[in-house]
Coordinates of C-alpha atoms in Angstrom, one line a residue:
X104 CA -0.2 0.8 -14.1
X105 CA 1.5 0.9 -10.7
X106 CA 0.0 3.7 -8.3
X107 CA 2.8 5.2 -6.2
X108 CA 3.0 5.7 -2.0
X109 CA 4.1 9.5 -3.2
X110 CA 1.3 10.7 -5.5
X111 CA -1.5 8.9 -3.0
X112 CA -0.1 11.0 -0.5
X113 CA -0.6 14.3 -2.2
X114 CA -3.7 13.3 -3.5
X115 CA -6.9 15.6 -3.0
X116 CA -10.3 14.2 -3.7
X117 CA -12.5 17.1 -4.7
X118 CA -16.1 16.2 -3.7
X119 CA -17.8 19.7 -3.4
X120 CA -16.5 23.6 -3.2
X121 CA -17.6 24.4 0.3
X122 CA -19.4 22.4 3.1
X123 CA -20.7 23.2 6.6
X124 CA -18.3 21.4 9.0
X125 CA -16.5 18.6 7.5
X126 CA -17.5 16.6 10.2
X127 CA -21.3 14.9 10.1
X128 CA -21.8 17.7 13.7
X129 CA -21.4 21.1 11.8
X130 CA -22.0 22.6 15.4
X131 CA -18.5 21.0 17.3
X132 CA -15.9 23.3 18.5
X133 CA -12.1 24.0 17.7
X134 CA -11.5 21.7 20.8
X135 CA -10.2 18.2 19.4
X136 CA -12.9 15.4 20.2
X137 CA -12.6 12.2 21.8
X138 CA -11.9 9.4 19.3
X139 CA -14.4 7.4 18.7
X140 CA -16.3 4.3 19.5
X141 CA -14.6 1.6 17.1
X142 CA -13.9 -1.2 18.7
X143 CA -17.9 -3.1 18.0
X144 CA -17.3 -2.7 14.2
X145 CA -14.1 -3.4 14.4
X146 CA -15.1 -7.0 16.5
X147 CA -17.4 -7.6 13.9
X148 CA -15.2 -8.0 11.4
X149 CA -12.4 -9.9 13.5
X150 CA -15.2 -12.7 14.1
X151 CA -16.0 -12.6 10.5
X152 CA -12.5 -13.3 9.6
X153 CA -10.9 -15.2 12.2
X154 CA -11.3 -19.2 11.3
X155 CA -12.8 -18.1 7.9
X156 CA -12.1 -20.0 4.9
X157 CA -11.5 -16.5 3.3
X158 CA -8.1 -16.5 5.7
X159 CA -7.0 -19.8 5.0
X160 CA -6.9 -18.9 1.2
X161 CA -5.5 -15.3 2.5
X162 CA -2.4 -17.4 3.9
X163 CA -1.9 -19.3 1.1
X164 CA -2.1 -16.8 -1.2
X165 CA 0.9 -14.0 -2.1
X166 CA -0.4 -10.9 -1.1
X167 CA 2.2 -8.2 -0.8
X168 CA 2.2 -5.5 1.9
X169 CA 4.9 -2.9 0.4
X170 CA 4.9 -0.9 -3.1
X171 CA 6.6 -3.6 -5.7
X172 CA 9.0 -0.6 -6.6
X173 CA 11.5 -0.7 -4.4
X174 CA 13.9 2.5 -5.2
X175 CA 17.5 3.3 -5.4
X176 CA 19.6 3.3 -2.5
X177 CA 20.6 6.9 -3.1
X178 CA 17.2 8.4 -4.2
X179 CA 16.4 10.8 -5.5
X180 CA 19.3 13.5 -6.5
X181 CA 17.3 16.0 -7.7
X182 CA 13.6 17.4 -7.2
X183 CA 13.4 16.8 -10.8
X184 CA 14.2 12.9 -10.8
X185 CA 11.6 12.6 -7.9
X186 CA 8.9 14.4 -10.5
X187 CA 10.1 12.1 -13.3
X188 CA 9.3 9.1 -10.9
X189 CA 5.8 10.4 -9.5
X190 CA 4.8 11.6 -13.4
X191 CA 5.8 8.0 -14.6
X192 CA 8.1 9.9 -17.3
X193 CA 11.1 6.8 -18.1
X194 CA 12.8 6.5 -20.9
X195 CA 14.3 3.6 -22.3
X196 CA 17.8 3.9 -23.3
X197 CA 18.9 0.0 -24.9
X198 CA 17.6 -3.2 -24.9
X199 CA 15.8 -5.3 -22.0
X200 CA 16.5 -8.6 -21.5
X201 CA 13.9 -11.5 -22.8
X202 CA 13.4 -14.6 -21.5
X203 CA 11.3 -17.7 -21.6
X204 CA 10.3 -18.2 -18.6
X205 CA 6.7 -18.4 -17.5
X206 CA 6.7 -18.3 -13.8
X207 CA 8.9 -17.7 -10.8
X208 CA 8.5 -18.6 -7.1
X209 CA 7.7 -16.4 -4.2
X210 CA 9.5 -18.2 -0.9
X211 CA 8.8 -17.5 2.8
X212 CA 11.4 -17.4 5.7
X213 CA 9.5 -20.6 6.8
X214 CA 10.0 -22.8 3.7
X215 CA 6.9 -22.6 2.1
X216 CA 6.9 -21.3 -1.5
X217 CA 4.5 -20.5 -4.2
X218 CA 4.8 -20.3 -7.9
X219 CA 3.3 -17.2 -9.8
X220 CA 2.9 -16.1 -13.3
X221 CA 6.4 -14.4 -14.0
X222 CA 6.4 -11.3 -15.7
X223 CA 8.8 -10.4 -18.4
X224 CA 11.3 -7.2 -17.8
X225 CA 9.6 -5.3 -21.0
X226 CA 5.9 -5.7 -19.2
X227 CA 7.7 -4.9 -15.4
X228 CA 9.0 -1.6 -17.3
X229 CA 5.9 -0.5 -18.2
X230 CA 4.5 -0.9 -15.3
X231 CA 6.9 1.6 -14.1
X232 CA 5.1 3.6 -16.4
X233 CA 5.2 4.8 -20.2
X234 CA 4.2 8.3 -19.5
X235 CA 4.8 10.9 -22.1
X236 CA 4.2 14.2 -20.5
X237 CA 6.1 17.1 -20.5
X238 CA 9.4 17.6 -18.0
X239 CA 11.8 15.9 -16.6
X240 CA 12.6 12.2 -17.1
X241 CA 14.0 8.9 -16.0
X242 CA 16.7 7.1 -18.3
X243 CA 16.5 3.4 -17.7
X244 CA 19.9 1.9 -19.6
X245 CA 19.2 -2.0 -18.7
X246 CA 18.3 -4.7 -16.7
X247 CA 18.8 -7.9 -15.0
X248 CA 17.0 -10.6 -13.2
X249 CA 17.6 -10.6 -9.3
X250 CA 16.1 -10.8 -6.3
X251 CA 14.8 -8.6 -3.2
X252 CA 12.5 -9.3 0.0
X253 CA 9.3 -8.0 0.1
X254 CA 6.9 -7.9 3.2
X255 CA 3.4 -10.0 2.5
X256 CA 0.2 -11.1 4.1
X257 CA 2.1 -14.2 5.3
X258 CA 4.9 -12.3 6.3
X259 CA 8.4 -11.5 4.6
X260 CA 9.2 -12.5 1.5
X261 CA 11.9 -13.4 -0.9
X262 CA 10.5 -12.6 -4.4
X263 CA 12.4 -12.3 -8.0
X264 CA 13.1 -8.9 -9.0
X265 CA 13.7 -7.1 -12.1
X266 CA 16.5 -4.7 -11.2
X267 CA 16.5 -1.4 -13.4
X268 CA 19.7 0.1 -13.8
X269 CA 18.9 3.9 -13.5
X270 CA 21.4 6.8 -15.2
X271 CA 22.9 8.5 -12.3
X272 CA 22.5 6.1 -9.7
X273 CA 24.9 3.8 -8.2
X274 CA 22.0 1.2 -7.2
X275 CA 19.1 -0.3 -9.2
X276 CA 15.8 0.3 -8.9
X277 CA 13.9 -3.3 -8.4
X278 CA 10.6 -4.4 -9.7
X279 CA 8.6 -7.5 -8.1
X280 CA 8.3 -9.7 -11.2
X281 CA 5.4 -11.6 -10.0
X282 CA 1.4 -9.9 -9.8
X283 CA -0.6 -10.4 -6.4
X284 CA -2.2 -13.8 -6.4
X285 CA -6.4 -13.2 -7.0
X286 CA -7.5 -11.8 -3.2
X287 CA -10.7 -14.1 -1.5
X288 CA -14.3 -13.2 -1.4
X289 CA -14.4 -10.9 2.3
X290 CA -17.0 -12.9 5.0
X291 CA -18.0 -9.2 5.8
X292 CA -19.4 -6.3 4.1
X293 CA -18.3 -3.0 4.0
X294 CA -19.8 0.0 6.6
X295 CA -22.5 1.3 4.8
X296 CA -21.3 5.3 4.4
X297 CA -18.8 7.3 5.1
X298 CA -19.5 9.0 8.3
X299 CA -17.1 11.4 11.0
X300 CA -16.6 8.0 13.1
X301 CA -14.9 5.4 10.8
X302 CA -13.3 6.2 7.2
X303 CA -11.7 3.8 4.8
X304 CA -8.0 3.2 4.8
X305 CA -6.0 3.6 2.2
X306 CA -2.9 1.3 1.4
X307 CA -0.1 0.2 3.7
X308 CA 3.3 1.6 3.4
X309 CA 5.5 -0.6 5.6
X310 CA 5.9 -3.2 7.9
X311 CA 8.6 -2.9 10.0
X312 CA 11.4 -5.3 9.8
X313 CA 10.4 -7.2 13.4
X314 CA 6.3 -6.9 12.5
X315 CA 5.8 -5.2 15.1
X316 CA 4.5 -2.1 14.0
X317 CA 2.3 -1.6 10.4
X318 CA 2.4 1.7 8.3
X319 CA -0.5 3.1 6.3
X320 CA -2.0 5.8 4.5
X321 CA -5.1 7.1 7.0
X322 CA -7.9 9.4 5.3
X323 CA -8.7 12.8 6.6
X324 CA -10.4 16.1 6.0
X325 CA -9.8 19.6 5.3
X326 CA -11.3 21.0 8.7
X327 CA -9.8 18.1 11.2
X328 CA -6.9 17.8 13.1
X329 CA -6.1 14.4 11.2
X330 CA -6.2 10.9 10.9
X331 CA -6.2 8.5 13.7
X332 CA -6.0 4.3 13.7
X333 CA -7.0 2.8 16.1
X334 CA -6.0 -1.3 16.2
X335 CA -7.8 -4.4 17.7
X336 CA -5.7 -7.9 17.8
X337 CA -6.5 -11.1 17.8
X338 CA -5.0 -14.8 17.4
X339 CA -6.1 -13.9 13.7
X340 CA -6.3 -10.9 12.5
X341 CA -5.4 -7.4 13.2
X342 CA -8.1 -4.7 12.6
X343 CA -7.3 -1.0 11.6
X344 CA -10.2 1.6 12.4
X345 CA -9.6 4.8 10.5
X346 CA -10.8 7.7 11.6
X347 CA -10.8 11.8 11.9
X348 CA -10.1 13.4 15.1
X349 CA -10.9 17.4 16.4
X350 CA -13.5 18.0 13.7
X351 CA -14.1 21.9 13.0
X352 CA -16.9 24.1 12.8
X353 CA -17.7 26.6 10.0
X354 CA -17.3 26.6 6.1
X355 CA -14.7 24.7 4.2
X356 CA -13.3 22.9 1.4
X357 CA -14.6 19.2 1.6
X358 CA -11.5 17.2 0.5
X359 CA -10.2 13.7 0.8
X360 CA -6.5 13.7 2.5
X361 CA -4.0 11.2 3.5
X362 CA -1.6 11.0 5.7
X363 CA 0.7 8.2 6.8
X364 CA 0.0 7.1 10.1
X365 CA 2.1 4.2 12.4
X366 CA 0.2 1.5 14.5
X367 CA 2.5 -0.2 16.9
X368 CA 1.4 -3.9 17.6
X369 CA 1.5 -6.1 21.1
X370 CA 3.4 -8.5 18.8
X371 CA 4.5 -9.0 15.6
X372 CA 1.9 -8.9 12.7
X373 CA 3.3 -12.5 11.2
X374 CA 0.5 -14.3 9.4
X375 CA -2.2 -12.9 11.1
X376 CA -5.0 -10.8 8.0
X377 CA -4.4 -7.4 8.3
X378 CA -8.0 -5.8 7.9
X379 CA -9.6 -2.2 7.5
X380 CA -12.6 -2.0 9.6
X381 CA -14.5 0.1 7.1
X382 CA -14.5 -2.3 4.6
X383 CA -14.1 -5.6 5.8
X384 CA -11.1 -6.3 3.6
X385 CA -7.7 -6.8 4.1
X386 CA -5.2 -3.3 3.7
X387 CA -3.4 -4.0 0.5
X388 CA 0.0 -2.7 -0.5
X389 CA 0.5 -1.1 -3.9
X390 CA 0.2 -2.8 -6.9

């Protein structure tokens, strides 16, 4: 089941009622602190990575960067069609097409190409989601095998598409038809706990159209002034430290937020492995 960019980004992650100072020094001010020292771990991982074979079958693999639901031009009309979207409530109003096919092929702006599993509009449908909750709800009426561009570890994309026609809206909603290829064993582990220097990222929102700057969803706490991201380049790789700036002092809630955040790059992102520093892996898109 697809997770979408909207619901992560309202997400709260309960871990405890109250805590002293969300921040690991319970005794800092209201003054915002300096950000802090990422860059070592942050190396680490970019020598890890950098020549690895876990790279080379990063390249080769298709690994998007963007949510594979890629909405209608002129959405949403209502605050009750954007509920019906982040509740997964569709209904299914006539018949999908079927087809025999068994794969597709993803295709780069370079040439190269890569043939995936493809996946059949009825199983791309419900991975828009078969919710049956209460309220408002999506009315899908048919579809139709297309095309759209998609960004990727290996940069943009042309991809097949299953192209939703939604009631209401003059434009379909599309539906990569292919599934992420299997993602490489990382040559680095993961930090070993959270702390208030470096948190995990969450997933990456956007790529701009030139590469040159990356979007993603940065974690944060209740008694912070935010997220920050700090990036390190190299010839290979592109490493995002997460972290929270101007932790508080006193009692609060201790909750997980997120926030997108926008890293702007000396040059474009290309095919270099875009990586989180806290865990040594690459930032994935949704799936």
């Amino acid at each position: 089941m697809r997770t979408t960019a909207f619901r992560t980004a309202l997400s709260l992650v309960a871990v405890g009622l109250l805590a002293a100072g969300c921040g690991a020094d319970a005794g800092g001010s209201d003054e915002s602190e300096p950000a802090p020292h990422t860059r070592p771990r942050a190396l680490k991982v970019a020598k890890a990575w950098d020549g690895s074979a876990a790279a080379e079958t990063w390249r080769a693999g298709f690994y998007p960067l963007g949510d594979p639901v890629q909405l209608p031009d002129d959405a949403f009309h209502s605050d009750a069609d954007k509920e019906a979207y982040l509740t997964q409530n569709f209904t299914l109003r006539g018949d999908l097409p079927k087809t025999s096919r068994k794969d597709a092929k993803v295709t780069w702006r370079d040439g190269d190409s890569l043939t995936l599993p493809f996946m059949g509009a009825r199983a791309a449908y419900d991975e828009l989601g078969g919710s049956k909750a209460p309220g408002p709800r999506l009315t899908v009426t048919g579809a139709k095998l297309g095309e759209t561009t998609l960004a990727t570890g290996r940069g943009p994309a042309t991809v097949p598409a299953w192209l939703f026609t939604i009631e209401g809206y003059d434009t379909p909603l599309k539906r990569v038809a292919v599934s992420p290829s299997k993602p490489p064993k990382p040559p680095i582990g993961p930090v070993g706990s959270l702390s208030s220097e470096l948190w995990e990222l969450g997933q990456v929102v956007g790529v701009a159209a030139d590469g040159r700057s990356v979007t993603v969803r940065a974690h944060h706490g209740a008694c912070d002034d935010g997220p920050a991201v700090d990036v390190l380049e190299t010839n290979g790789s592109v490493v995002l430290s997460g972290s929270m700036v101007g932790t508080k002092d006193g009692f609060c809630t201790a909750q997980l937020l997120a926030k997108k955040v926008t890293v702007e790059l000396d040059r474009p992102l290309g095919d270099r492995v875009l990586l989180d520093a806290f865990t040594g892996r690459p930032v994935r898109g949704t799936e």
